[in-house]
XYZ file of C-alpha atoms in Angstrom:
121
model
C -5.991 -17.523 -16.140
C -3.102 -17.737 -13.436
C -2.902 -14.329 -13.622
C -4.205 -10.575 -11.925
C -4.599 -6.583 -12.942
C -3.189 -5.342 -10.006
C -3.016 -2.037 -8.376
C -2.532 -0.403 -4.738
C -4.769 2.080 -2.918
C -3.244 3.854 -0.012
C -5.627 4.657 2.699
C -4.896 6.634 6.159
C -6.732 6.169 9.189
C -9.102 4.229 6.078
C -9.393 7.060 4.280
C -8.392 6.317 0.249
C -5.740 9.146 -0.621
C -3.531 6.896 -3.406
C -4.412 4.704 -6.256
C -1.572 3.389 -8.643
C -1.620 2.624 -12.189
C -3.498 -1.215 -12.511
C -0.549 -3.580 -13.887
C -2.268 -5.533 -16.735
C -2.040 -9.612 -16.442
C 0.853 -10.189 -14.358
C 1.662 -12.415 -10.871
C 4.573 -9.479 -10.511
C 3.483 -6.089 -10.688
C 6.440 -3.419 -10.774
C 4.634 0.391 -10.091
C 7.786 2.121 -8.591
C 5.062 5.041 -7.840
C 6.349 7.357 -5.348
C 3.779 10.207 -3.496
C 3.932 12.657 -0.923
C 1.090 13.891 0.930
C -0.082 15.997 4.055
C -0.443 13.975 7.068
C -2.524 14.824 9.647
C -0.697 15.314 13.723
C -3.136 12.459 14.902
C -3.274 9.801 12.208
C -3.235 6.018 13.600
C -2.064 3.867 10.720
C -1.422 3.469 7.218
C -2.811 0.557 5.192
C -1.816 -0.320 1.232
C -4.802 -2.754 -0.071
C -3.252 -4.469 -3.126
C -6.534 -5.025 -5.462
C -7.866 -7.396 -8.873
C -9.153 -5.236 -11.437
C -12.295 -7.281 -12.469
C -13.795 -5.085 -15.625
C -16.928 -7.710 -15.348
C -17.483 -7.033 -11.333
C -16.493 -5.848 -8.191
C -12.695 -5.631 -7.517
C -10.961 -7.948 -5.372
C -8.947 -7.723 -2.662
C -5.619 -9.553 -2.641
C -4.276 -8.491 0.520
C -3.464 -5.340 2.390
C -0.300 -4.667 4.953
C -1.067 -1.867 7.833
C 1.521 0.386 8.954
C 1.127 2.252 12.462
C 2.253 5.628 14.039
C 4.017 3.282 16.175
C 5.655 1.285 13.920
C 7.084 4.466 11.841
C 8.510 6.166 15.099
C 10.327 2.596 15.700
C 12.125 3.728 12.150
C 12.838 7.668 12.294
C 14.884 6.905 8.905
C 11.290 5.327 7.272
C 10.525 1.904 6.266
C 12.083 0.180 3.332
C 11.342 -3.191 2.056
C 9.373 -6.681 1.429
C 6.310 -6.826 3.688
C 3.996 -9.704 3.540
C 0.215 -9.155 2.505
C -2.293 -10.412 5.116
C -5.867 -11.452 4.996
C -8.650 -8.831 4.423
C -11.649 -11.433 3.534
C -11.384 -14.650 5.954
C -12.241 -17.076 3.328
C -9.497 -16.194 0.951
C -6.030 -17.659 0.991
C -3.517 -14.947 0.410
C 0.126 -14.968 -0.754
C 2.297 -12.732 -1.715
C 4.539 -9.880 -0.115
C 5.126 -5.722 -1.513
C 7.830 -4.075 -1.224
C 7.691 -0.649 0.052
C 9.159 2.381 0.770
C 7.700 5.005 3.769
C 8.776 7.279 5.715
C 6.980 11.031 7.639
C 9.006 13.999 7.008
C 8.545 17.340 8.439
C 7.559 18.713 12.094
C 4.660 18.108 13.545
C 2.927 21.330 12.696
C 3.222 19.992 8.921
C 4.489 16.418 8.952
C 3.961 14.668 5.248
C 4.292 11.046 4.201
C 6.016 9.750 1.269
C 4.694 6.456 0.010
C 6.698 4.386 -2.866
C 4.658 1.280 -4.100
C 7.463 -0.354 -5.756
C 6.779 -3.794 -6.668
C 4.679 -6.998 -5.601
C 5.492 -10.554 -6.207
């Protein structure tokens, strides 16, 4: 139908902690969901899997974009902005960026993360 029902889950270290709100037939999903949660001192990355609601069978994966340790210490401030999605299943094409906003706050005896899923296109 030239269309999707989009919605985000946020995993760390693969481990689902976030799903947002599905955004019902639309190319251009706005969420502007913000969380916070504990993060644990040894966590490796953080990946946001933008999925297809499919009522009739198994969701589909649009795309995902992985964010490391290492790339958050490179931005002490956090992240903010348009990341491109990348492939998850190799014989799917996939398009499309999210725009994001991350960033650790705390020590590291209780460091959390804030996540905002903003917006897809």
């Amino acid at each position: 139908t030239g269309s999707s029902d989009p919605y985000c889950i946020v995993k760390i270290d693969d481990e689902a902690i976030i799903r947002t709100a599905t955004v019902w037939k639309t190319l251009s999903p706005f969420w502007g969901e913000e969380y916070e949660v504990q993060l644990q001192p040894g966590f490796h990355s953080i990946s946001i899997y933008v999925m297809d609601e499919d009522a009739l069978s198994r969701d589909d994966v649009i795309g995902k974009v992985c964010i490391t340790r290492d790339m958050l210490a490179e931005h002490p401030k956090g992240y903010s902005g348009w990341m491109s999605l990348s492939v998850v299943d190799p014989d799917e094409e996939v398009q499309g960026e999210i725009h994001l906003r991350v960033e650790v706050l705390g020590s590291q005896g209780g460091r959390r993360l804030r996540c905002s899923v903003l917006e897809a296109r």
